[in-house]
């Protein structure tokens, strides 16, 4: 039962000046990864469904990617043994459900996929992600379990603790969350009030949320799903506050799922999005856990209560840095989904005339519509490719850290902080632009775009509120500027602060040279960073303290971090497009896209670029 493709869409596709397969292979990491990615949903749907042709399956898969099929009421009739666990007539749209029902529907699907991932022995993280996303397109109640809970065990646990706890997480013998944020503090971690007091007599920690503001508040899966938390609390031993440490804390009984003694836990209520994620609250009333439950890879508490500090007290922050990196990568793909929906829609939607009497045109023919969408297509590619470029820096820093060499930690923190803020803000504005480009139908939940926005815009807040993350990156950039001012050697990533010059060769009447584009973004970043540094020093010269001068310069410091990210993204896009080994037609197109992205950025930030000439 093949479905015919809309003739306008078919015509638009037939006009491609390049072979999409080259690009798709590049984006997904090569033909084998792409084959696997396409095989998975087809395999699962085929295994699960009878009378559906492959076209329908792909439609469902693509539709699920953009939630459309949820709303078209497509159902999957499930035939095989999986159906015994998956007792259901198929996927129901969660839009018409209450929060309870929507959570249960997502939980049902998530539990199903967790079992199938184990049965299919899917080891590859990306494949697991693709597989899950097919069945749980919205917020997955196990999201924290898959990412931060397991990452915290892996990065903060000793080898013994990893051996003990990771298999429990991998087999879902426990379901976890990462409980750090409190009602009174999300950003300022040194302000966290939850305590973990060491009782040397019984070699136990006594966990307590002494005030209402110390209640853990926001952690995903805390409301209903999780029965264990990696919980961050202020360690107190021998009467001394030893700062934030991580602890393995059982929350609910593994059989009955009832809260354990001393634990008060529940859901925080309706949110702007992420409706199927049960973000919760937690109060601890002098709950005891054994000494062995503190994650002791970097810092330790000995039996007699002696605290052995970590080599660097920032290492306890590593799970956040890791997850910021995940967010950086997924932001581009989220925008890619939204702009795919909006572009396809713009190829099939006919509205209004360009030439009077000439008949209604595809709205993609309006230059304003092209500007709305092509800039977002370019932005999606830019973010995806910049995330790939950041990964090389990220991997090399992490492999050094594994060997105890922490020299790249400040650079890694600055890069992940600034790129997480830049990418999620760009993604949020881009997805909203795609929604509006679809007119009334973009406002329909059936388009899939509204939920993408309401779910994913939270990434501007969680894992480090964006402004705060920019200021964190600005600490590193400002330090580098101070070093540059003294002629000292800089880390590779910021050496442009000393070398950037504005020697643009392009003149306005010729096609702009790509090297000039990179030079312009580099010079703009160097200028904004040095301006922020100058404002900070002006504050100090006015007699302000270091922290008051920092606050005085903070708006420029945020701009500096964003200009740095913008330069990193433009450079990565152009350098990777030139060096990717594409055939001529694909490379020409991609460099055109890179120019569009960079020139659009110059128009949007024309103040900066005009100022630097
Ligand atoms: C759209 C796509 C989405 C895709 C997605 C898929 C869906 C999947 C579902 C997700 C569902 C949500 C999941 C959310 C999960 C949470 O949101 S978990 C909670 C996240 N919370 C945070 O990120 C808290 C943010 N706050 C902080 O990290 C810290 O308080 C701050 C802001 C860094 C300040 O810390 P501080 O101890 O006061 O440190 P500060 O005095 O500022 O700096 C001291 C030094 O430490 C350094 N430092 C600070 N932090 C670090 C670090 N991490 N590493 C290294 N050095 C550091 C500083 O650079 C500074 O160094 P110097 O400049 O002095 O050399
Ligand atoms: C959907 C979602 C899921 C979440 N999941 C989890 C989870 O699983 N586990 C968990 O532990 N937490 C989770 N969180 C909490 C999240 O990490 C915090 O909300 C986030 O860290 C921001 O902290 P806050 O809410 O205290 O905001 P605040 O820091 O209070 O931000 C409010 C305003 O204050 C400004 N501000 C704060 N500090 C500064 C500063 N130093 N300089 C300048 N401006 C400043 C901010 O820029 C912002 O404009 C989640 C949050 C959301 C929305």
XYZ file of C-alpha atoms and ligand atoms in Angstrom:
731
model
C 0.000 0.000 0.000
C 2.577 2.604 -1.165
C 1.704 6.197 -0.448
C 2.234 8.687 -3.331
C 4.444 11.627 -2.451
C 2.911 15.063 -2.933
C 3.835 16.229 -6.479
C 5.111 19.610 -5.256
C 7.371 17.845 -2.786
C 8.528 15.370 -5.417
C 9.280 18.242 -7.805
C 11.240 20.159 -5.183
C 13.294 17.063 -4.392
C 13.932 16.341 -8.051
C 15.558 19.769 -8.399
C 18.306 18.956 -5.908
C 21.725 19.884 -7.320
C 23.474 17.292 -5.189
C 23.044 13.678 -4.070
C 21.430 13.756 -0.597
C 22.935 10.354 0.227
C 26.427 11.891 0.476
C 25.208 14.396 2.997
C 23.143 11.926 4.985
C 26.106 9.582 5.264
C 28.287 12.437 6.505
C 25.747 13.587 9.074
C 25.197 10.113 10.513
C 28.846 9.115 10.529
C 29.040 7.004 7.370
C 26.996 4.510 5.347
C 27.207 1.697 7.916
C 25.932 3.863 10.791
C 23.205 5.207 8.517
C 22.229 1.697 7.463
C 21.962 0.664 11.108
C 19.958 3.765 11.926
C 17.487 3.010 9.153
C 17.445 -0.679 9.864
C 16.447 -0.314 13.500
C 12.980 1.189 13.133
C 12.177 -0.900 10.084
C 13.268 -4.025 11.968
C 11.238 -3.157 15.028
C 8.133 -2.050 13.182
C 8.347 -5.096 10.917
C 8.748 -7.321 13.964
C 5.815 -5.639 15.626
C 3.479 -4.854 12.856
C 1.684 -6.959 10.260
C -0.148 -5.426 7.296
C 2.008 -2.309 6.964
C 4.205 -1.613 3.924
C 7.746 -0.333 4.437
C 6.709 3.069 3.107
C 4.126 3.332 5.836
C 6.709 2.201 8.334
C 9.130 4.902 7.215
C 6.299 7.406 7.262
C 5.480 6.354 10.785
C 9.143 6.472 11.717
C 9.643 9.909 10.195
C 6.290 10.995 11.505
C 7.159 9.732 14.970
C 10.378 11.669 14.721
C 8.241 14.706 14.344
C 5.289 13.362 16.343
C 3.028 13.642 13.303
C 1.947 10.024 13.407
C 0.955 10.391 17.041
C -1.599 12.878 15.938
C -2.613 11.244 12.668
C -3.808 8.472 14.910
C -1.654 5.888 13.119
C -1.629 2.840 15.258
C 0.755 -0.030 15.209
C -0.892 -3.406 15.453
C 1.503 -5.434 17.512
C 1.744 -9.145 16.768
C 4.783 -10.732 18.231
C 5.985 -11.900 21.609
C 6.833 -8.337 22.539
C 3.094 -7.725 22.488
C 2.750 -9.877 25.578
C 4.575 -7.139 27.525
C 3.305 -4.404 25.317
C -0.357 -5.110 25.964
C -1.748 -2.357 23.858
C -3.537 -1.667 20.634
C -0.650 0.671 19.737
C 0.500 4.246 20.049
C -2.128 6.686 21.163
C -1.723 10.418 20.824
C -0.751 11.775 24.233
C -2.155 15.196 23.421
C -5.664 14.418 24.554
C -4.475 12.746 27.741
C -4.196 14.016 31.291
C -0.676 14.342 32.674
C -1.155 11.050 34.544
C -2.299 9.216 31.407
C 0.440 10.779 29.251
C 3.085 9.794 31.812
C 1.718 6.241 31.934
C 1.670 6.001 28.123
C 5.279 7.193 27.950
C 6.288 4.912 30.803
C 4.678 1.938 29.055
C 6.590 2.666 25.864
C 9.843 3.394 27.694
C 9.661 0.123 29.663
C 8.992 -1.685 26.395
C 12.014 -0.124 24.692
C 14.230 -0.766 27.725
C 13.393 -4.472 27.470
C 13.862 -4.583 23.702
C 17.231 -2.788 23.900
C 18.411 -5.493 26.291
C 16.892 -8.326 24.236
C 18.424 -6.914 21.014
C 21.674 -6.329 22.888
C 21.962 -2.810 21.459
C 25.294 -1.636 22.883
C 25.872 1.504 20.830
C 24.678 4.601 22.779
C 23.497 6.340 19.616
C 21.538 3.318 18.468
C 19.908 3.065 21.863
C 18.962 6.733 21.562
C 17.487 6.313 18.085
C 15.576 3.227 19.141
C 14.113 4.923 22.203
C 13.197 8.052 20.314
C 11.041 6.054 17.921
C 8.832 4.878 20.729
C 9.047 7.782 23.162
C 9.263 10.903 20.979
C 8.577 13.282 23.878
C 10.283 13.455 27.280
C 11.323 9.974 28.343
C 10.665 9.246 32.046
C 14.014 7.362 32.105
C 16.004 10.255 30.597
C 17.960 10.955 33.770
C 18.582 7.249 34.276
C 20.056 6.861 30.781
C 22.310 9.905 31.010
C 23.238 11.650 34.247
C 22.592 8.791 36.681
C 24.845 6.352 34.794
C 27.385 9.048 33.884
C 27.710 10.037 37.548
C 28.381 6.402 38.523
C 30.916 6.063 35.719
C 32.766 9.311 36.420
C 32.452 9.692 40.191
C 32.387 6.062 41.362
C 35.422 3.948 42.273
C 36.036 0.839 40.166
C 34.352 -1.261 42.880
C 31.346 1.044 42.988
C 31.055 0.950 39.204
C 31.216 -2.867 39.291
C 28.518 -2.933 41.950
C 26.087 -0.271 40.712
C 26.404 -0.011 36.941
C 25.007 -3.527 36.207
C 21.977 -2.657 38.355
C 21.417 0.446 36.217
C 22.110 -1.311 32.907
C 19.545 -4.045 33.664
C 17.007 -1.685 35.231
C 17.234 -3.519 38.551
C 17.174 0.085 39.777
C 15.934 3.250 38.053
C 17.892 6.354 38.890
C 17.912 10.113 38.878
C 20.467 12.872 39.487
C 19.257 14.938 42.446
C 21.226 18.144 42.874
C 18.935 21.197 42.479
C 17.021 22.359 45.528
C 13.976 24.619 45.904
C 16.308 27.400 47.040
C 19.276 26.757 44.746
C 19.798 25.486 41.222
C 22.647 27.644 39.962
C 24.651 28.455 43.069
C 25.849 25.004 44.089
C 27.918 26.290 46.992
C 24.557 27.366 48.435
C 23.111 23.821 48.524
C 21.768 23.080 51.996
C 21.177 19.296 51.995
C 23.674 17.798 54.429
C 25.429 14.438 54.633
C 26.837 14.217 58.157
C 29.301 11.405 58.871
C 28.545 9.261 61.948
C 31.897 7.730 62.824
C 30.333 5.327 65.373
C 28.186 3.558 62.829
C 30.284 4.498 59.757
C 27.216 5.970 58.108
C 26.138 9.281 56.563
C 23.008 10.942 57.918
C 21.256 12.749 55.032
C 19.024 15.669 55.905
C 17.120 18.453 54.173
C 17.015 20.788 57.181
C 14.924 23.574 55.617
C 12.090 23.853 53.094
C 14.514 25.525 50.642
C 16.858 22.542 50.927
C 14.194 20.202 49.541
C 15.505 18.657 46.343
C 13.299 20.158 43.615
C 13.265 19.560 39.827
C 15.170 16.276 39.346
C 13.615 14.296 36.534
C 12.128 10.893 37.429
C 12.047 11.871 41.095
C 8.257 12.324 41.102
C 7.353 8.682 40.447
C 9.904 6.725 38.425
C 13.198 6.562 40.293
C 13.971 4.301 43.236
C 17.595 5.433 43.633
C 19.222 8.870 43.355
C 22.764 10.038 42.864
C 22.250 12.853 45.325
C 24.571 15.823 45.821
C 24.893 17.112 49.371
C 27.229 19.113 51.597
C 29.551 16.631 53.312
C 30.139 17.315 57.012
C 32.692 15.209 58.829
C 34.612 15.908 62.045
C 32.547 19.116 62.275
C 33.913 20.434 58.955
C 32.002 21.334 55.776
C 33.874 19.557 52.951
C 31.729 20.855 50.095
C 29.386 19.117 47.646
C 29.835 15.362 47.251
C 27.765 12.699 45.493
C 25.963 9.841 47.244
C 24.022 6.722 46.159
C 20.705 7.127 48.005
C 17.898 4.535 47.853
C 14.556 6.376 47.659
C 11.864 3.758 47.174
C 11.467 0.084 48.055
C 12.617 -2.029 45.073
C 9.568 -4.295 45.316
C 6.728 -2.093 46.513
C 8.138 1.187 45.060
C 6.954 2.895 48.237
C 9.141 5.704 49.694
C 11.622 4.387 52.254
C 11.567 5.594 55.879
C 12.544 9.275 56.256
C 11.844 9.951 52.574
C 9.083 12.296 51.384
C 8.894 12.390 47.607
C 6.460 13.462 44.913
C 5.821 15.288 41.657
C 6.295 19.089 41.417
C 3.270 19.532 39.136
C 2.505 20.745 35.579
C 5.292 22.413 33.579
C 5.626 24.437 30.351
C 6.714 21.251 28.569
C 8.304 17.867 29.292
C 4.833 16.743 30.419
C 5.789 13.075 30.463
C 8.834 13.629 32.671
C 7.968 13.366 36.358
C 10.179 16.093 37.802
C 9.896 15.757 41.538
C 10.703 16.986 45.018
C 12.446 15.109 47.842
C 12.789 15.710 51.540
C 15.157 13.662 53.679
C 14.574 13.330 57.385
C 17.862 12.037 58.849
C 18.126 9.136 56.392
C 21.106 6.861 57.043
C 23.283 5.337 54.277
C 26.537 3.330 54.685
C 29.892 5.083 54.235
C 30.426 3.023 51.058
C 27.521 4.924 49.427
C 29.589 8.068 48.873
C 30.986 8.090 45.346
C 34.695 8.107 46.143
C 36.622 8.195 42.871
C 38.077 11.624 43.571
C 37.329 12.446 47.218
C 37.050 9.997 50.117
C 35.863 9.688 53.705
C 37.919 7.148 55.683
C 36.371 4.955 58.364
C 37.549 7.335 61.080
C 35.849 10.245 59.270
C 38.978 11.721 57.757
C 38.137 13.575 54.537
C 40.593 13.007 51.683
C 40.025 15.900 49.254
C 40.065 15.474 45.462
C 43.002 16.687 43.407
C 40.597 19.271 41.966
C 37.295 20.040 43.660
C 35.735 20.731 40.245
C 35.854 17.034 39.367
C 32.558 16.502 41.182
C 31.071 18.773 38.489
C 32.125 16.420 35.654
C 28.664 14.783 35.134
C 27.251 18.255 34.389
C 30.024 19.009 31.905
C 29.365 15.673 30.220
C 25.653 16.291 29.908
C 26.191 19.849 28.639
C 28.075 18.211 25.824
C 25.060 15.964 25.047
C 22.831 19.045 24.965
C 25.239 20.819 22.584
C 24.932 17.936 20.114
C 21.181 17.357 20.413
C 20.331 21.075 19.953
C 21.331 20.971 16.285
C 19.301 17.814 15.650
C 16.253 19.296 17.357
C 16.410 22.329 15.054
C 17.010 19.983 12.108
C 13.743 18.176 12.850
C 11.754 21.402 13.165
C 13.157 22.902 9.960
C 12.550 19.625 8.088
C 8.869 19.761 9.015
C 8.609 23.460 8.127
C 10.453 23.084 4.802
C 8.395 20.098 3.686
C 5.265 21.980 4.652
C 6.456 25.031 2.690
C 6.898 22.862 -0.408
C 3.329 21.534 -0.277
C 1.467 24.607 1.053
C 0.180 26.811 -1.761
C -0.946 30.248 -0.626
C -1.301 33.625 -2.373
C 0.064 34.685 -5.738
C 3.369 36.265 -6.746
C 2.154 37.214 -10.198
C -1.479 38.404 -10.154
C -3.585 35.801 -11.921
C -0.619 33.447 -11.988
C -2.150 31.074 -9.489
C -1.225 30.321 -5.889
C 2.451 29.492 -5.404
C 4.273 27.161 -3.033
C 5.033 29.390 -0.060
C 8.667 28.264 -0.453
C 8.761 30.578 -3.477
C 8.456 33.660 -1.258
C 11.903 35.072 -0.515
C 10.782 35.857 3.031
C 9.884 32.193 3.531
C 13.242 31.112 2.112
C 15.007 33.486 4.465
C 13.081 32.093 7.448
C 13.894 28.491 6.565
C 17.224 28.430 4.759
C 18.900 30.336 7.572
C 17.568 27.690 9.985
C 18.717 24.832 7.751
C 22.155 26.469 7.772
C 21.994 26.940 11.540
C 21.093 23.278 12.111
C 24.045 22.139 9.999
C 26.316 24.632 11.762
C 25.343 23.377 15.222
C 25.596 19.693 14.284
C 29.006 20.176 12.667
C 30.349 22.451 15.437
C 29.307 19.811 17.977
C 31.320 17.225 16.005
C 34.309 19.608 16.072
C 33.911 20.210 19.821
C 33.823 16.434 20.351
C 37.445 16.082 19.259
C 38.505 18.647 21.887
C 36.163 17.032 24.411
C 37.479 13.495 23.817
C 41.123 14.538 24.048
C 40.487 16.487 27.291
C 38.598 13.568 28.835
C 41.201 10.999 27.882
C 43.865 13.193 29.520
C 41.689 13.567 32.608
C 41.257 9.804 32.847
C 45.072 9.658 33.171
C 44.993 12.349 35.861
C 46.079 15.228 33.628
C 43.600 18.035 34.380
C 45.236 20.825 32.370
C 42.410 20.964 29.790
C 39.581 21.010 32.374
C 39.226 24.841 32.369
C 39.128 24.920 28.537
C 36.622 22.052 28.483
C 34.400 23.773 31.033
C 34.516 27.035 29.080
C 33.816 25.341 25.753
C 30.916 23.198 26.990
C 29.418 26.078 28.991
C 29.512 28.637 26.170
C 28.446 26.204 23.421
C 25.589 24.836 25.534
C 24.257 28.372 25.989
C 24.850 29.412 22.360
C 23.358 26.244 20.810
C 20.269 26.062 23.002
C 19.445 29.757 22.514
C 19.929 29.406 18.751
C 17.851 26.208 18.754
C 15.029 27.839 20.743
C 14.729 30.868 18.444
C 15.122 28.649 15.382
C 12.398 26.160 16.337
C 10.011 29.026 17.102
C 10.820 30.607 13.703
C 10.000 27.279 12.028
C 6.713 27.063 13.886
C 5.673 30.550 12.799
C 6.722 29.840 9.210
C 3.952 27.211 9.066
C 1.171 29.681 9.802
C -1.876 28.301 11.622
C -0.877 24.695 11.018
C 2.393 25.315 12.834
C 0.324 26.123 15.911
C -1.392 22.710 15.728
C 0.152 20.131 18.013
C -0.177 17.726 15.080
C 2.658 19.593 13.362
C 5.002 18.320 16.072
C 6.771 21.670 16.333
C 5.049 23.129 19.435
C 6.067 20.140 21.569
C 9.627 20.317 20.240
C 9.693 23.912 21.453
C 8.041 23.469 24.837
C 10.150 20.382 25.610
C 13.520 21.504 24.334
C 13.506 25.185 25.288
C 14.033 23.980 28.866
C 17.588 23.190 27.744
C 18.259 26.943 28.034
C 17.638 26.550 31.753
C 18.640 23.080 32.876
C 22.202 21.837 33.055
C 23.346 25.334 33.831
C 21.196 28.367 33.133
C 22.503 29.934 29.917
C 23.522 33.349 31.240
C 25.380 31.699 34.105
C 27.095 29.350 31.669
C 28.229 32.289 29.525
C 29.701 33.941 32.612
C 31.497 30.722 33.474
C 33.062 30.642 30.006
C 33.901 34.345 30.330
C 36.046 33.551 33.393
C 38.305 31.474 31.165
C 38.215 33.943 28.241
C 38.989 36.874 30.515
C 41.933 35.011 32.048
C 43.228 34.332 28.539
C 42.826 38.020 27.644
C 44.807 39.020 30.760
C 47.535 36.566 29.719
C 47.450 37.947 26.161
C 47.822 41.470 27.550
C 51.033 40.281 29.259
C 52.288 38.467 26.160
C 52.051 35.088 27.864
C 51.446 31.793 26.028
C 47.746 30.962 25.546
C 45.851 27.670 25.219
C 45.503 26.656 21.550
C 41.780 27.474 21.514
C 42.251 31.141 22.423
C 45.544 31.909 20.692
C 43.552 34.039 18.202
C 43.371 36.667 20.945
C 47.011 37.432 20.144
C 47.042 36.791 16.413
C 43.712 38.022 15.071
C 44.067 40.905 12.673
C 41.509 42.484 10.367
C 43.146 42.038 6.954
C 40.042 41.359 4.896
C 40.828 41.078 1.182
C 37.258 40.732 -0.088
C 35.704 43.789 -1.603
C 31.954 44.249 -1.574
C 31.518 43.659 -5.304
C 32.988 40.169 -5.377
C 31.972 36.875 -3.840
C 33.152 36.857 -0.248
C 36.195 34.741 0.546
C 35.571 32.062 3.191
C 38.872 32.770 4.940
C 37.771 36.381 5.291
C 34.556 35.203 6.936
C 36.492 33.202 9.526
C 38.859 36.157 10.049
C 35.908 38.522 10.550
C 34.301 36.278 13.191
C 37.654 35.746 14.878
C 38.352 39.476 14.983
C 34.849 40.201 16.269
C 35.309 37.649 19.088
C 38.757 38.990 19.973
C 37.406 42.543 20.026
C 34.366 41.731 22.206
C 36.504 39.684 24.629
C 39.063 42.478 24.964
C 36.266 45.054 25.390
C 34.776 42.987 28.220
C 38.210 42.738 29.804
C 38.672 46.513 29.454
C 35.312 47.144 31.132
C 36.264 44.841 33.988
C 39.533 46.683 34.447
C 37.697 50.021 34.229
C 35.494 48.799 37.088
C 38.585 47.941 39.122
C 40.096 51.351 38.301
C 36.910 52.953 39.685
C 37.736 51.255 42.983
C 35.235 48.388 42.683
C 36.143 45.013 44.178
C 36.912 42.130 41.772
C 33.371 40.716 42.199
C 31.664 44.124 41.862
C 33.746 44.891 38.755
C 32.790 41.448 37.410
C 29.109 42.255 37.892
C 29.674 45.711 36.340
C 31.123 44.087 33.185
C 28.854 41.024 33.129
C 26.650 41.994 30.187
C 29.755 42.378 27.988
C 31.214 39.186 29.459
C 28.105 37.278 28.337
C 28.481 38.801 24.859
C 32.128 37.741 24.820
C 31.217 34.104 25.491
C 28.577 34.156 22.730
C 30.932 35.817 20.214
C 33.500 33.120 21.039
C 30.925 30.366 20.411
C 29.783 31.998 17.184
C 33.395 32.116 15.924
C 33.966 28.464 16.962
C 30.815 27.448 15.071
C 31.549 29.383 11.851
C 35.148 28.142 11.771
C 34.081 24.526 12.375
C 31.383 24.731 9.698
C 33.659 26.126 6.985
C 36.711 24.016 7.817
C 34.696 20.793 8.035
C 32.785 21.507 4.842
C 36.008 22.147 2.944
C 37.766 19.124 4.318
C 35.007 16.531 4.285
C 35.840 15.021 0.900
C 32.464 15.739 -0.648
C 31.947 15.625 -4.403
C 32.030 19.023 -6.061
C 28.290 19.690 -6.226
C 27.741 18.795 -2.562
C 30.732 20.822 -1.404
C 29.654 23.843 -3.457
C 26.212 23.699 -1.904
C 27.513 23.289 1.628
C 29.933 26.194 1.292
C 27.021 28.271 0.005
C 25.101 27.217 3.125
C 28.100 28.129 5.301
C 28.263 31.575 3.703
C 24.525 32.030 4.244
C 24.939 31.090 7.912
C 27.911 33.413 8.431
C 26.518 36.382 6.497
C 23.134 36.025 8.227
C 25.014 36.099 11.528
C 26.784 39.294 10.482
C 23.433 40.883 9.674
C 21.954 39.795 12.994
C 24.960 41.129 14.924
C 25.734 43.952 12.510
C 26.530 46.269 15.426
C 29.535 44.136 16.421
C 30.782 43.726 12.871
C 30.334 47.373 11.903
C 32.152 48.394 15.056
C 35.198 46.299 14.172
C 35.135 47.567 10.598
C 17.781 20.666 22.986
C 18.655 19.514 23.165
C 18.407 18.872 24.482
C 18.831 17.365 24.463
C 18.684 16.605 25.782
C 18.115 15.240 25.652
C 16.954 15.038 26.662
C 17.361 14.489 28.016
C 16.435 14.973 29.107
C 17.091 16.055 29.933
C 16.353 16.394 31.224
C 17.009 17.556 31.961
C 18.225 17.148 32.791
C 18.752 18.350 33.518
C 19.669 17.941 34.669
C 20.112 19.113 35.486
O 19.745 20.242 35.289
S 21.237 18.683 36.695
C 21.552 20.186 37.519
C 22.373 21.132 36.672
N 22.827 22.207 37.487
C 23.824 23.016 37.121
O 24.330 22.953 36.021
C 24.266 23.983 38.167
C 25.007 25.140 37.544
N 25.909 25.733 38.523
C 27.233 25.352 38.559
O 27.713 24.517 37.825
C 28.106 26.065 39.578
O 27.324 26.559 40.648
C 28.829 27.267 38.923
C 27.856 28.201 38.239
C 29.800 26.706 37.911
C 29.555 28.036 39.996
O 30.230 27.083 40.747
P 31.194 27.601 41.913
O 31.589 26.429 42.728
O 30.538 28.753 42.588
O 32.466 28.024 41.082
P 32.946 29.472 40.685
O 33.301 30.212 41.931
O 32.017 30.135 39.731
O 34.258 29.058 39.900
C 35.319 28.431 40.618
C 36.178 27.717 39.613
O 35.562 26.472 39.261
C 35.571 26.337 37.847
N 34.458 25.471 37.466
C 33.161 25.651 37.747
N 32.433 24.666 37.242
C 33.289 23.822 36.615
C 33.140 22.613 35.869
N 31.946 22.051 35.648
N 34.242 22.025 35.374
C 35.447 22.590 35.563
N 35.664 23.745 36.236
C 34.583 24.346 36.755
C 35.388 27.747 37.353
O 35.818 27.842 36.003
C 36.303 28.498 38.306
O 37.611 28.311 37.875
P 38.563 29.618 37.877
O 37.923 30.612 36.937
O 38.556 30.140 39.298
O 39.882 29.115 37.401
C 12.967 20.652 32.558
C 13.958 20.728 33.681
C 14.581 19.566 34.111
C 15.490 19.616 35.171
N 16.067 18.434 35.608
C 16.914 18.480 36.659
C 17.492 17.263 37.166
O 17.212 16.185 36.631
N 18.321 17.325 38.235
C 18.635 18.527 38.842
O 19.406 18.523 39.809
N 18.114 19.701 38.381
C 17.261 19.697 37.318
N 16.719 20.866 36.846
C 17.014 22.120 37.553
C 17.968 22.992 36.721
O 19.243 22.433 36.731
C 17.948 24.400 37.331
O 16.671 24.941 37.112
C 19.013 25.266 36.658
O 20.291 24.875 37.111
C 18.803 26.771 36.919
O 18.836 27.036 38.306
P 17.601 27.835 38.977
O 16.371 27.156 38.580
O 17.927 27.998 40.408
O 17.617 29.251 38.247
P 18.303 30.599 38.807
O 19.770 30.425 38.885
O 17.570 31.044 40.008
O 18.010 31.560 37.553
C 17.095 32.656 37.644
C 17.776 33.862 36.999
O 18.871 34.242 37.843
C 20.018 34.512 37.017
N 21.263 34.226 37.742
C 21.492 33.266 38.653
N 22.775 33.277 39.066
C 23.377 34.290 38.389
C 24.711 34.825 38.366
N 25.694 34.313 39.111
N 24.955 35.856 37.531
C 23.983 36.377 36.745
N 22.705 35.928 36.731
C 22.412 34.911 37.547
C 19.855 33.539 35.853
O 20.602 33.983 34.730
C 18.354 33.578 35.608
O 18.054 34.636 34.731
C 15.803 20.850 35.791
C 15.192 22.026 35.342
C 14.268 21.969 34.291
C 13.619 23.235 33.822
